[in-house]
JSON list of C-alpha atoms in Angstrom, two decimals:
[
{"chain": "A", "resi": 7, "resn": "MET", "atom": "CA", "xyz": [23.94, 41.07, 21.95]},
{"chain": "A", "resi": 8, "resn": "ALA", "atom": "CA", "xyz": [24.33, 39.48, 18.53]},
{"chain": "A", "resi": 9, "resn": "ASP", "atom": "CA", "xyz": [25.91, 36.39, 20.08]},
{"chain": "A", "resi": 10, "resn": "VAL", "atom": "CA", "xyz": [23.08, 36.06, 22.62]},
{"chain": "A", "resi": 11, "resn": "SER", "atom": "CA", "xyz": [20.45, 36.43, 19.89]},
{"chain": "A", "resi": 12, "resn": "ALA", "atom": "CA", "xyz": [22.14, 33.77, 17.74]},
{"chain": "A", "resi": 13, "resn": "ALA", "atom": "CA", "xyz": [22.31, 31.38, 20.69]},
{"chain": "A", "resi": 14, "resn": "ARG", "atom": "CA", "xyz": [18.59, 31.83, 21.37]},
{"chain": "A", "resi": 15, "resn": "THR", "atom": "CA", "xyz": [17.77, 31.19, 17.69]},
{"chain": "A", "resi": 16, "resn": "LYS", "atom": "CA", "xyz": [19.69, 27.93, 17.76]},
{"chain": "A", "resi": 17, "resn": "ALA", "atom": "CA", "xyz": [17.94, 26.81, 20.92]},
{"chain": "A", "resi": 18, "resn": "VAL", "atom": "CA", "xyz": [14.31, 27.20, 19.81]},
{"chain": "A", "resi": 19, "resn": "PHE", "atom": "CA", "xyz": [14.19, 25.00, 16.72]},
{"chain": "A", "resi": 20, "resn": "GLU", "atom": "CA", "xyz": [16.10, 22.31, 14.89]},
{"chain": "A", "resi": 21, "resn": "PHE", "atom": "CA", "xyz": [15.85, 20.79, 11.39]},
{"chain": "A", "resi": 22, "resn": "LYS", "atom": "CA", "xyz": [16.06, 17.01, 11.14]},
{"chain": "A", "resi": 23, "resn": "SER", "atom": "CA", "xyz": [15.19, 14.52, 8.44]},
{"chain": "A", "resi": 24, "resn": "ALA", "atom": "CA", "xyz": [12.22, 12.31, 9.31]},
{"chain": "A", "resi": 25, "resn": "THR", "atom": "CA", "xyz": [10.92, 9.00, 7.99]},
{"chain": "A", "resi": 26, "resn": "LEU", "atom": "CA", "xyz": [7.12, 9.06, 8.12]},
{"chain": "A", "resi": 27, "resn": "PRO", "atom": "CA", "xyz": [4.38, 6.65, 7.07]},
{"chain": "A", "resi": 28, "resn": "LEU", "atom": "CA", "xyz": [3.15, 7.54, 3.61]},
{"chain": "A", "resi": 29, "resn": "ILE", "atom": "CA", "xyz": [-0.08, 6.76, 1.80]},
{"chain": "A", "resi": 30, "resn": "ALA", "atom": "CA", "xyz": [-0.24, 7.26, -1.96]},
{"chain": "A", "resi": 31, "resn": "VAL", "atom": "CA", "xyz": [-3.65, 7.42, -3.63]},
{"chain": "A", "resi": 32, "resn": "ILE", "atom": "CA", "xyz": [-2.97, 6.48, -7.25]},
{"chain": "A", "resi": 33, "resn": "LEU", "atom": "CA", "xyz": [-5.73, 7.97, -9.39]},
{"chain": "A", "resi": 34, "resn": "LYS", "atom": "CA", "xyz": [-7.03, 6.09, -12.42]},
{"chain": "A", "resi": 35, "resn": "THR", "atom": "CA", "xyz": [-9.55, 8.73, -13.49]},
{"chain": "A", "resi": 36, "resn": "SER", "atom": "CA", "xyz": [-9.82, 12.51, -13.35]},
{"chain": "A", "resi": 37, "resn": "ASP", "atom": "CA", "xyz": [-13.61, 12.27, -12.98]},
{"chain": "A", "resi": 38, "resn": "LEU", "atom": "CA", "xyz": [-14.21, 13.14, -9.31]},
{"chain": "A", "resi": 39, "resn": "ASP", "atom": "CA", "xyz": [-17.80, 11.85, -9.36]},
{"chain": "A", "resi": 40, "resn": "VAL", "atom": "CA", "xyz": [-16.59, 8.40, -10.43]},
{"chain": "A", "resi": 41, "resn": "LEU", "atom": "CA", "xyz": [-13.78, 8.63, -7.89]},
{"chain": "A", "resi": 42, "resn": "ALA", "atom": "CA", "xyz": [-16.12, 9.57, -5.04]},
{"chain": "A", "resi": 43, "resn": "GLU", "atom": "CA", "xyz": [-18.40, 6.62, -5.78]},
{"chain": "A", "resi": 44, "resn": "ALA", "atom": "CA", "xyz": [-15.44, 4.21, -5.91]},
{"chain": "A", "resi": 45, "resn": "LEU", "atom": "CA", "xyz": [-13.92, 5.50, -2.67]},
{"chain": "A", "resi": 46, "resn": "ASP", "atom": "CA", "xyz": [-17.24, 5.31, -0.85]},
{"chain": "A", "resi": 47, "resn": "ALA", "atom": "CA", "xyz": [-17.68, 1.70, -1.96]},
{"chain": "A", "resi": 48, "resn": "GLN", "atom": "CA", "xyz": [-14.10, 0.65, -1.21]},
{"chain": "A", "resi": 49, "resn": "LEU", "atom": "CA", "xyz": [-13.83, 2.23, 2.23]},
{"chain": "A", "resi": 50, "resn": "ALA", "atom": "CA", "xyz": [-17.39, 1.78, 3.47]},
{"chain": "A", "resi": 51, "resn": "ASP", "atom": "CA", "xyz": [-16.47, -1.09, 5.79]},
{"chain": "A", "resi": 52, "resn": "SER", "atom": "CA", "xyz": [-13.41, 0.65, 7.31]},
{"chain": "A", "resi": 53, "resn": "PRO", "atom": "CA", "xyz": [-14.19, 4.38, 7.59]},
{"chain": "A", "resi": 54, "resn": "ASP", "atom": "CA", "xyz": [-11.41, 4.99, 10.14]},
{"chain": "A", "resi": 55, "resn": "PHE", "atom": "CA", "xyz": [-8.72, 2.97, 8.37]},
{"chain": "A", "resi": 56, "resn": "PHE", "atom": "CA", "xyz": [-6.45, 5.97, 7.75]},
{"chain": "A", "resi": 57, "resn": "GLU", "atom": "CA", "xyz": [-6.83, 7.91, 11.03]},
{"chain": "A", "resi": 58, "resn": "GLN", "atom": "CA", "xyz": [-5.91, 11.33, 9.56]},
{"chain": "A", "resi": 59, "resn": "GLU", "atom": "CA", "xyz": [-2.69, 10.08, 7.95]},
{"chain": "A", "resi": 60, "resn": "PRO", "atom": "CA", "xyz": [-0.86, 12.18, 5.31]},
{"chain": "A", "resi": 61, "resn": "VAL", "atom": "CA", "xyz": [-1.62, 11.40, 1.68]},
{"chain": "A", "resi": 62, "resn": "VAL", "atom": "CA", "xyz": [0.19, 12.00, -1.61]},
{"chain": "A", "resi": 63, "resn": "ILE", "atom": "CA", "xyz": [-2.03, 12.12, -4.71]},
{"chain": "A", "resi": 64, "resn": "ASP", "atom": "CA", "xyz": [-0.28, 10.17, -7.46]},
{"chain": "A", "resi": 65, "resn": "LEU", "atom": "CA", "xyz": [-1.24, 11.23, -11.01]},
{"chain": "A", "resi": 66, "resn": "SER", "atom": "CA", "xyz": [1.25, 9.06, -12.89]},
{"chain": "A", "resi": 67, "resn": "LEU", "atom": "CA", "xyz": [-1.35, 6.59, -14.22]},
{"chain": "A", "resi": 68, "resn": "LEU", "atom": "CA", "xyz": [-3.37, 9.49, -15.64]},
{"chain": "A", "resi": 69, "resn": "GLN", "atom": "CA", "xyz": [-0.30, 10.51, -17.62]},
{"chain": "A", "resi": 70, "resn": "GLU", "atom": "CA", "xyz": [0.19, 6.97, -18.92]},
{"chain": "A", "resi": 71, "resn": "SER", "atom": "CA", "xyz": [-3.46, 6.75, -20.01]},
{"chain": "A", "resi": 72, "resn": "GLN", "atom": "CA", "xyz": [-3.35, 10.31, -21.43]},
{"chain": "A", "resi": 73, "resn": "ASP", "atom": "CA", "xyz": [-6.18, 11.34, -19.12]},
{"chain": "A", "resi": 74, "resn": "ASP", "atom": "CA", "xyz": [-5.17, 15.00, -18.85]},
{"chain": "A", "resi": 75, "resn": "GLY", "atom": "CA", "xyz": [-8.56, 16.36, -17.81]},
{"chain": "A", "resi": 76, "resn": "ASP", "atom": "CA", "xyz": [-8.72, 19.31, -15.43]},
{"chain": "A", "resi": 77, "resn": "ILE", "atom": "CA", "xyz": [-8.83, 18.32, -11.77]},
{"chain": "A", "resi": 78, "resn": "ASP", "atom": "CA", "xyz": [-10.53, 20.41, -9.09]},
{"chain": "A", "resi": 79, "resn": "PHE", "atom": "CA", "xyz": [-7.86, 19.84, -6.43]},
{"chain": "A", "resi": 80, "resn": "ALA", "atom": "CA", "xyz": [-9.79, 21.75, -3.77]},
{"chain": "A", "resi": 81, "resn": "ALA", "atom": "CA", "xyz": [-12.72, 19.37, -4.27]},
{"chain": "A", "resi": 82, "resn": "LEU", "atom": "CA", "xyz": [-10.35, 16.39, -4.39]},
{"chain": "A", "resi": 83, "resn": "ARG", "atom": "CA", "xyz": [-8.80, 17.46, -1.07]},
{"chain": "A", "resi": 84, "resn": "GLY", "atom": "CA", "xyz": [-12.26, 17.61, 0.48]},
{"chain": "A", "resi": 85, "resn": "LEU", "atom": "CA", "xyz": [-13.17, 14.21, -0.95]},
{"chain": "A", "resi": 86, "resn": "LEU", "atom": "CA", "xyz": [-10.07, 12.55, 0.49]},
{"chain": "A", "resi": 87, "resn": "ALA", "atom": "CA", "xyz": [-10.40, 14.38, 3.81]},
{"chain": "A", "resi": 88, "resn": "ARG", "atom": "CA", "xyz": [-13.90, 12.95, 4.11]},
{"chain": "A", "resi": 89, "resn": "HIS", "atom": "CA", "xyz": [-12.23, 9.54, 4.33]},
{"chain": "A", "resi": 90, "resn": "GLN", "atom": "CA", "xyz": [-10.00, 10.53, 7.26]},
{"chain": "A", "resi": 91, "resn": "THR", "atom": "CA", "xyz": [-6.88, 11.42, 5.27]},
{"chain": "A", "resi": 92, "resn": "GLN", "atom": "CA", "xyz": [-4.77, 14.58, 5.09]},
{"chain": "A", "resi": 93, "resn": "PRO", "atom": "CA", "xyz": [-3.80, 15.34, 1.45]},
{"chain": "A", "resi": 94, "resn": "ILE", "atom": "CA", "xyz": [-0.47, 17.18, 1.47]},
{"chain": "A", "resi": 95, "resn": "ALA", "atom": "CA", "xyz": [1.05, 16.82, -2.02]},
{"chain": "A", "resi": 96, "resn": "VAL", "atom": "CA", "xyz": [0.71, 15.60, -5.59]},
{"chain": "A", "resi": 97, "resn": "ARG", "atom": "CA", "xyz": [3.22, 13.81, -7.76]},
{"chain": "A", "resi": 98, "resn": "GLY", "atom": "CA", "xyz": [3.48, 12.49, -11.30]},
{"chain": "A", "resi": 99, "resn": "GLY", "atom": "CA", "xyz": [1.26, 15.06, -13.00]},
{"chain": "A", "resi": 100, "resn": "ASN", "atom": "CA", "xyz": [1.89, 17.57, -15.78]},
{"chain": "A", "resi": 101, "resn": "ASP", "atom": "CA", "xyz": [2.81, 21.24, -15.34]},
{"chain": "A", "resi": 102, "resn": "THR", "atom": "CA", "xyz": [-0.80, 22.41, -15.55]},
{"chain": "A", "resi": 103, "resn": "GLN", "atom": "CA", "xyz": [-1.93, 19.93, -12.91]},
{"chain": "A", "resi": 104, "resn": "HIS", "atom": "CA", "xyz": [0.98, 20.87, -10.65]},
{"chain": "A", "resi": 105, "resn": "ALA", "atom": "CA", "xyz": [0.08, 24.56, -10.92]},
{"chain": "A", "resi": 106, "resn": "ALA", "atom": "CA", "xyz": [-3.57, 23.81, -10.07]},
{"chain": "A", "resi": 107, "resn": "ALA", "atom": "CA", "xyz": [-2.47, 21.66, -7.13]},
{"chain": "A", "resi": 108, "resn": "ARG", "atom": "CA", "xyz": [-0.27, 24.44, -5.74]},
{"chain": "A", "resi": 109, "resn": "ALA", "atom": "CA", "xyz": [-3.16, 26.90, -6.09]},
{"chain": "A", "resi": 110, "resn": "ALA", "atom": "CA", "xyz": [-5.23, 24.51, -3.93]},
{"chain": "A", "resi": 111, "resn": "GLY", "atom": "CA", "xyz": [-2.58, 24.53, -1.21]},
{"chain": "A", "resi": 112, "resn": "LEU", "atom": "CA", "xyz": [-0.85, 21.26, -2.10]},
{"chain": "A", "resi": 113, "resn": "SER", "atom": "CA", "xyz": [2.88, 20.85, -2.59]},
{"chain": "A", "resi": 114, "resn": "VAL", "atom": "CA", "xyz": [4.44, 18.99, -5.51]},
{"chain": "A", "resi": 115, "resn": "ALA", "atom": "CA", "xyz": [6.58, 15.96, -4.64]},
{"chain": "A", "resi": 116, "resn": "ALA", "atom": "CA", "xyz": [9.10, 14.25, -6.89]},
{"chain": "A", "resi": 117, "resn": "MET", "atom": "CA", "xyz": [8.23, 10.81, -8.17]},
{"chain": "A", "resi": 118, "resn": "PRO", "atom": "CA", "xyz": [10.09, 8.11, -6.19]},
{"chain": "A", "resi": 119, "resn": "ALA", "atom": "CA", "xyz": [12.86, 6.07, -7.71]},
{"chain": "A", "resi": 120, "resn": "ALA", "atom": "CA", "xyz": [11.81, 2.87, -9.46]},
{"chain": "A", "resi": 121, "resn": "PRO", "atom": "CA", "xyz": [11.11, 0.18, -6.84]},
{"chain": "A", "resi": 122, "resn": "ALA", "atom": "CA", "xyz": [13.24, -2.92, -6.43]},
{"chain": "A", "resi": 123, "resn": "PRO", "atom": "CA", "xyz": [12.15, -5.91, -8.54]},
{"chain": "A", "resi": 124, "resn": "ARG", "atom": "CA", "xyz": [9.12, -7.68, -7.17]},
{"chain": "A", "resi": 125, "resn": "ALA", "atom": "CA", "xyz": [7.15, -10.74, -8.11]},
{"chain": "A", "resi": 126, "resn": "PRO", "atom": "CA", "xyz": [6.54, -11.18, -11.86]},
{"chain": "A", "resi": 127, "resn": "ALA", "atom": "CA", "xyz": [3.10, -10.09, -12.93]},
{"chain": "A", "resi": 128, "resn": "PRO", "atom": "CA", "xyz": [0.50, -12.86, -12.64]},
{"chain": "A", "resi": 129, "resn": "PRO", "atom": "CA", "xyz": [-1.57, -13.94, -15.65]},
{"chain": "A", "resi": 130, "resn": "ALA", "atom": "CA", "xyz": [-3.91, -11.30, -17.02]},
{"chain": "A", "resi": 131, "resn": "GLU", "atom": "CA", "xyz": [-6.92, -10.53, -14.86]},
{"chain": "A", "resi": 132, "resn": "PRO", "atom": "CA", "xyz": [-10.19, -8.79, -15.74]},
{"chain": "A", "resi": 133, "resn": "PRO", "atom": "CA", "xyz": [-9.81, -5.08, -16.59]},
{"chain": "A", "resi": 134, "resn": "ALA", "atom": "CA", "xyz": [-9.35, -2.84, -13.57]},
{"chain": "A", "resi": 135, "resn": "SER", "atom": "CA", "xyz": [-12.19, -0.58, -12.48]},
{"chain": "A", "resi": 136, "resn": "GLU", "atom": "CA", "xyz": [-11.82, 3.18, -12.07]},
{"chain": "A", "resi": 137, "resn": "ALA", "atom": "CA", "xyz": [-11.24, 2.74, -8.32]},
{"chain": "A", "resi": 138, "resn": "PRO", "atom": "CA", "xyz": [-8.00, 4.31, -7.11]},
{"chain": "A", "resi": 139, "resn": "GLN", "atom": "CA", "xyz": [-5.20, 2.14, -5.82]},
{"chain": "A", "resi": 140, "resn": "ILE", "atom": "CA", "xyz": [-4.49, 2.95, -2.19]},
{"chain": "A", "resi": 141, "resn": "VAL", "atom": "CA", "xyz": [-0.94, 2.15, -1.18]},
{"chain": "A", "resi": 142, "resn": "ARG", "atom": "CA", "xyz": [0.25, 2.35, 2.40]},
{"chain": "A", "resi": 143, "resn": "GLU", "atom": "CA", "xyz": [4.07, 2.14, 2.49]},
{"chain": "A", "resi": 144, "resn": "VAL", "atom": "CA", "xyz": [5.28, 2.08, 6.08]},
{"chain": "A", "resi": 145, "resn": "PRO", "atom": "CA", "xyz": [8.89, 1.98, 7.29]},
{"chain": "A", "resi": 146, "resn": "VAL", "atom": "CA", "xyz": [9.11, -0.88, 9.77]},
{"chain": "A", "resi": 147, "resn": "PRO", "atom": "CA", "xyz": [9.60, 0.11, 13.44]},
{"chain": "A", "resi": 148, "resn": "THR", "atom": "CA", "xyz": [12.90, -0.53, 15.14]},
{"chain": "A", "resi": 149, "resn": "ASN", "atom": "CA", "xyz": [11.75, -3.91, 16.44]},
{"chain": "A", "resi": 150, "resn": "GLY", "atom": "CA", "xyz": [11.52, -5.12, 12.83]},
{"chain": "A", "resi": 151, "resn": "THR", "atom": "CA", "xyz": [7.77, -5.81, 12.71]},
{"chain": "A", "resi": 152, "resn": "LEU", "atom": "CA", "xyz": [4.82, -3.78, 11.40]},
{"chain": "A", "resi": 153, "resn": "LEU", "atom": "CA", "xyz": [1.42, -4.58, 12.95]},
{"chain": "A", "resi": 154, "resn": "ILE", "atom": "CA", "xyz": [-1.82, -4.09, 11.01]},
{"chain": "A", "resi": 155, "resn": "ASP", "atom": "CA", "xyz": [-4.96, -4.74, 13.04]},
{"chain": "A", "resi": 156, "resn": "LYS", "atom": "CA", "xyz": [-7.60, -3.55, 10.59]},
{"chain": "A", "resi": 157, "resn": "PRO", "atom": "CA", "xyz": [-9.07, -5.37, 7.57]},
{"chain": "A", "resi": 158, "resn": "LEU", "atom": "CA", "xyz": [-7.41, -4.80, 4.20]},
{"chain": "A", "resi": 159, "resn": "ARG", "atom": "CA", "xyz": [-10.06, -4.32, 1.54]},
{"chain": "A", "resi": 160, "resn": "SER", "atom": "CA", "xyz": [-9.84, -4.80, -2.21]},
{"chain": "A", "resi": 161, "resn": "GLY", "atom": "CA", "xyz": [-7.50, -2.22, -3.74]},
{"chain": "A", "resi": 162, "resn": "GLN", "atom": "CA", "xyz": [-5.62, -1.54, -0.50]},
{"chain": "A", "resi": 163, "resn": "GLN", "atom": "CA", "xyz": [-1.92, -2.37, -0.28]},
{"chain": "A", "resi": 164, "resn": "VAL", "atom": "CA", "xyz": [0.44, -2.40, 2.68]},
{"chain": "A", "resi": 165, "resn": "TYR", "atom": "CA", "xyz": [4.20, -2.66, 2.22]},
{"chain": "A", "resi": 166, "resn": "ALA", "atom": "CA", "xyz": [6.41, -3.24, 5.29]},
{"chain": "A", "resi": 167, "resn": "ARG", "atom": "CA", "xyz": [9.66, -1.81, 4.01]},
{"chain": "A", "resi": 168, "resn": "GLY", "atom": "CA", "xyz": [12.67, -3.28, 5.80]},
{"chain": "A", "resi": 169, "resn": "GLY", "atom": "CA", "xyz": [11.08, -6.00, 7.94]},
{"chain": "A", "resi": 170, "resn": "ASP", "atom": "CA", "xyz": [8.15, -8.28, 8.71]},
{"chain": "A", "resi": 171, "resn": "VAL", "atom": "CA", "xyz": [4.43, -7.54, 8.75]},
{"chain": "A", "resi": 172, "resn": "VAL", "atom": "CA", "xyz": [1.77, -9.05, 11.02]},
{"chain": "A", "resi": 173, "resn": "VAL", "atom": "CA", "xyz": [-1.89, -8.70, 10.03]},
{"chain": "A", "resi": 174, "resn": "THR", "atom": "CA", "xyz": [-4.53, -9.69, 12.59]},
{"chain": "A", "resi": 175, "resn": "ALA", "atom": "CA", "xyz": [-7.56, -9.05, 10.37]},
{"chain": "A", "resi": 176, "resn": "ILE", "atom": "CA", "xyz": [-8.80, -10.35, 7.02]},
{"chain": "A", "resi": 177, "resn": "VAL", "atom": "CA", "xyz": [-6.85, -9.65, 3.83]},
{"chain": "A", "resi": 178, "resn": "SER", "atom": "CA", "xyz": [-9.66, -9.51, 1.28]},
{"chain": "A", "resi": 179, "resn": "PHE", "atom": "CA", "xyz": [-9.53, -10.61, -2.35]},
{"chain": "A", "resi": 180, "resn": "GLY", "atom": "CA", "xyz": [-7.86, -7.81, -4.31]},
{"chain": "A", "resi": 181, "resn": "ALA", "atom": "CA", "xyz": [-5.89, -6.51, -1.30]},
{"chain": "A", "resi": 182, "resn": "GLU", "atom": "CA", "xyz": [-2.12, -6.88, -1.12]},
{"chain": "A", "resi": 183, "resn": "VAL", "atom": "CA", "xyz": [0.28, -7.27, 1.79]},
{"chain": "A", "resi": 184, "resn": "ILE", "atom": "CA", "xyz": [4.02, -7.05, 1.10]},
{"chain": "A", "resi": 185, "resn": "ALA", "atom": "CA", "xyz": [7.11, -7.28, 3.28]},
{"chain": "A", "resi": 186, "resn": "ASP", "atom": "CA", "xyz": [10.84, -7.35, 2.77]},
{"chain": "A", "resi": 187, "resn": "GLY", "atom": "CA", "xyz": [10.80, -10.04, 5.47]},
{"chain": "A", "resi": 188, "resn": "ASN", "atom": "CA", "xyz": [8.03, -12.46, 6.52]},
{"chain": "A", "resi": 189, "resn": "VAL", "atom": "CA", "xyz": [4.27, -12.03, 6.16]},
{"chain": "A", "resi": 190, "resn": "HIS", "atom": "CA", "xyz": [2.04, -13.26, 9.02]},
{"chain": "A", "resi": 191, "resn": "VAL", "atom": "CA", "xyz": [-1.75, -13.18, 8.61]},
{"chain": "A", "resi": 192, "resn": "TYR", "atom": "CA", "xyz": [-3.70, -14.35, 11.65]},
{"chain": "A", "resi": 193, "resn": "ALA", "atom": "CA", "xyz": [-6.99, -14.31, 9.75]},
{"chain": "A", "resi": 194, "resn": "PRO", "atom": "CA", "xyz": [-8.24, -15.39, 6.32]},
{"chain": "A", "resi": 195, "resn": "LEU", "atom": "CA", "xyz": [-5.69, -14.55, 3.61]},
{"chain": "A", "resi": 196, "resn": "ARG", "atom": "CA", "xyz": [-7.71, -14.15, 0.41]},
{"chain": "A", "resi": 197, "resn": "GLY", "atom": "CA", "xyz": [-5.74, -11.46, -1.41]},
{"chain": "A", "resi": 198, "resn": "LYS", "atom": "CA", "xyz": [-2.09, -11.30, -2.42]},
{"chain": "A", "resi": 199, "resn": "ALA", "atom": "CA", "xyz": [0.84, -11.89, -0.05]},
{"chain": "A", "resi": 200, "resn": "ILE", "atom": "CA", "xyz": [4.44, -11.17, -1.08]},
{"chain": "A", "resi": 201, "resn": "ALA", "atom": "CA", "xyz": [7.35, -11.96, 1.25]},
{"chain": "A", "resi": 202, "resn": "GLY", "atom": "CA", "xyz": [11.03, -11.27, 0.62]},
{"chain": "A", "resi": 203, "resn": "ALA", "atom": "CA", "xyz": [10.08, -8.41, -1.71]},
{"chain": "A", "resi": 204, "resn": "ARG", "atom": "CA", "xyz": [13.73, -7.37, -2.09]},
{"chain": "A", "resi": 205, "resn": "GLY", "atom": "CA", "xyz": [15.04, -10.86, -2.73]},
{"chain": "A", "resi": 206, "resn": "ASN", "atom": "CA", "xyz": [15.15, -12.56, 0.69]},
{"chain": "A", "resi": 207, "resn": "THR", "atom": "CA", "xyz": [14.80, -16.24, -0.26]},
{"chain": "A", "resi": 208, "resn": "GLU", "atom": "CA", "xyz": [14.47, -17.27, 3.40]},
{"chain": "A", "resi": 209, "resn": "ALA", "atom": "CA", "xyz": [11.31, -15.23, 3.91]},
{"chain": "A", "resi": 210, "resn": "ARG", "atom": "CA", "xyz": [7.99, -17.02, 4.47]},
{"chain": "A", "resi": 211, "resn": "ILE", "atom": "CA", "xyz": [4.26, -16.38, 4.48]},
{"chain": "A", "resi": 212, "resn": "PHE", "atom": "CA", "xyz": [2.08, -17.69, 7.30]},
{"chain": "A", "resi": 213, "resn": "SER", "atom": "CA", "xyz": [-1.71, -17.68, 7.58]},
{"chain": "A", "resi": 214, "resn": "THR", "atom": "CA", "xyz": [-4.26, -19.28, 9.88]},
{"chain": "A", "resi": 215, "resn": "CYS", "atom": "CA", "xyz": [-6.64, -19.57, 6.91]},
{"chain": "A", "resi": 216, "resn": "MET", "atom": "CA", "xyz": [-4.88, -19.96, 3.55]},
{"chain": "A", "resi": 217, "resn": "GLU", "atom": "CA", "xyz": [-7.12, -18.92, 0.64]},
{"chain": "A", "resi": 218, "resn": "ALA", "atom": "CA", "xyz": [-4.68, -16.64, -1.16]},
{"chain": "A", "resi": 219, "resn": "GLN", "atom": "CA", "xyz": [-5.24, -15.14, -4.60]},
{"chain": "A", "resi": 220, "resn": "LEU", "atom": "CA", "xyz": [-1.46, -15.00, -5.06]},
{"chain": "A", "resi": 221, "resn": "VAL", "atom": "CA", "xyz": [1.57, -15.82, -2.93]},
{"chain": "A", "resi": 222, "resn": "ALA", "atom": "CA", "xyz": [5.17, -14.92, -3.76]},
{"chain": "A", "resi": 223, "resn": "VAL", "atom": "CA", "xyz": [8.57, -15.24, -2.12]},
{"chain": "A", "resi": 224, "resn": "ALA", "atom": "CA", "xyz": [11.61, -13.41, -3.51]},
{"chain": "A", "resi": 225, "resn": "GLY", "atom": "CA", "xyz": [9.99, -12.94, -6.92]},
{"chain": "A", "resi": 226, "resn": "ILE", "atom": "CA", "xyz": [8.74, -16.53, -7.36]},
{"chain": "A", "resi": 227, "resn": "TYR", "atom": "CA", "xyz": [4.97, -16.70, -7.26]},
{"chain": "A", "resi": 228, "resn": "ARG", "atom": "CA", "xyz": [1.94, -18.95, -7.47]},
{"chain": "A", "resi": 229, "resn": "THR", "atom": "CA", "xyz": [-1.62, -17.85, -8.24]},
{"chain": "A", "resi": 230, "resn": "ASN", "atom": "CA", "xyz": [-4.96, -19.41, -7.42]},
{"chain": "A", "resi": 231, "resn": "GLU", "atom": "CA", "xyz": [-5.24, -20.59, -11.02]},
{"chain": "A", "resi": 232, "resn": "VAL", "atom": "CA", "xyz": [-3.52, -23.66, -9.59]},
{"chain": "A", "resi": 233, "resn": "PRO", "atom": "CA", "xyz": [-6.00, -24.70, -6.86]},
{"chain": "A", "resi": 234, "resn": "LEU", "atom": "CA", "xyz": [-4.62, -25.15, -3.38]},
{"chain": "A", "resi": 235, "resn": "PRO", "atom": "CA", "xyz": [-4.66, -28.76, -2.13]},
{"chain": "A", "resi": 236, "resn": "ASP", "atom": "CA", "xyz": [-7.26, -29.70, 0.47]},
{"chain": "A", "resi": 237, "resn": "THR", "atom": "CA", "xyz": [-4.49, -30.11, 3.05]},
{"chain": "A", "resi": 238, "resn": "VAL", "atom": "CA", "xyz": [-3.97, -26.32, 3.14]},
{"chain": "A", "resi": 239, "resn": "LEU", "atom": "CA", "xyz": [-7.07, -24.69, 1.61]},
{"chain": "A", "resi": 240, "resn": "GLY", "atom": "CA", "xyz": [-8.82, -22.73, 4.34]},
{"chain": "A", "resi": 241, "resn": "LYS", "atom": "CA", "xyz": [-6.41, -24.09, 6.95]},
{"chain": "A", "resi": 242, "resn": "PRO", "atom": "CA", "xyz": [-3.26, -22.90, 8.76]},
{"chain": "A", "resi": 243, "resn": "ALA", "atom": "CA", "xyz": [-0.37, -23.04, 6.31]},
{"chain": "A", "resi": 244, "resn": "GLN", "atom": "CA", "xyz": [3.01, -21.56, 5.46]},
{"chain": "A", "resi": 245, "resn": "VAL", "atom": "CA", "xyz": [4.57, -20.63, 2.13]},
{"chain": "A", "resi": 246, "resn": "ARG", "atom": "CA", "xyz": [8.30, -20.97, 1.52]},
{"chain": "A", "resi": 247, "resn": "LEU", "atom": "CA", "xyz": [10.77, -21.48, -1.29]},
{"chain": "A", "resi": 248, "resn": "ASP", "atom": "CA", "xyz": [11.93, -25.00, -2.04]},
{"chain": "A", "resi": 249, "resn": "GLY", "atom": "CA", "xyz": [14.79, -24.33, -4.43]},
{"chain": "A", "resi": 250, "resn": "LYS", "atom": "CA", "xyz": [13.20, -22.42, -7.31]},
{"chain": "A", "resi": 251, "resn": "LYS", "atom": "CA", "xyz": [9.57, -23.29, -6.62]},
{"chain": "A", "resi": 252, "resn": "ILE", "atom": "CA", "xyz": [6.90, -22.31, -4.13]},
{"chain": "A", "resi": 253, "resn": "SER", "atom": "CA", "xyz": [6.00, -24.86, -1.45]},
{"chain": "A", "resi": 254, "resn": "ILE", "atom": "CA", "xyz": [2.80, -24.51, 0.59]},
{"chain": "A", "resi": 255, "resn": "ASP", "atom": "CA", "xyz": [2.74, -26.73, 3.67]},
{"chain": "A", "resi": 256, "resn": "PRO", "atom": "CA", "xyz": [0.16, -27.24, 6.41]},
{"chain": "A", "resi": 257, "resn": "ILE", "atom": "CA", "xyz": [0.97, -26.00, 9.90]},
{"chain": "A", "resi": 258, "resn": "PRO", "atom": "CA", "xyz": [0.12, -28.73, 12.43]}
]
């Protein structure tokens, strides 16, 4: 009987590792009233952007800014759930915050390893608001291309890890689209586009309406402080590396 019971146990479940899409909401304030106002403003135009996807609450910036205020994690879960997300864990906080998160039904995740080098930081910009940074890091499907068909608003970031990304909606100023391979934007590109994020010098950026705030390929970048020439501004264009410099060419 013991052998039969063991065989049945093996047959009814199985443990396997899984690679899942992950959204990290990186908090810049512990004030939930300020956070609620910022989230409402940032996501007003795309209320269904997340479609009940799992979320990790990243507290690392609060530690860096020494914002160690108490956080009502039950209220924070409700706030994020209101925007069609499923908070499942926290990371990067202190012991007190982790204990409060566990009490609210959240798990505690380890901070990820430091990311591979990316484009150097552009020249200083105006101080950031208290709005959270919303990062969607998605492993690329087996065909090598990630498709995004919803607008990317200011503060939203998509990273196609391991392949190309195709965006068929606007990339707004302050949004960021990143790929280890090529970046294709079949709409106005007004935010930041980074191709070859892990050093692929052959990667390119394509857009049907080039108005980018920043473009970068394999760590070499150009910002809109150098105005785009009329031959590409607001027109179909591609971005590539020409030796050690960025070249932006019109697409006929």
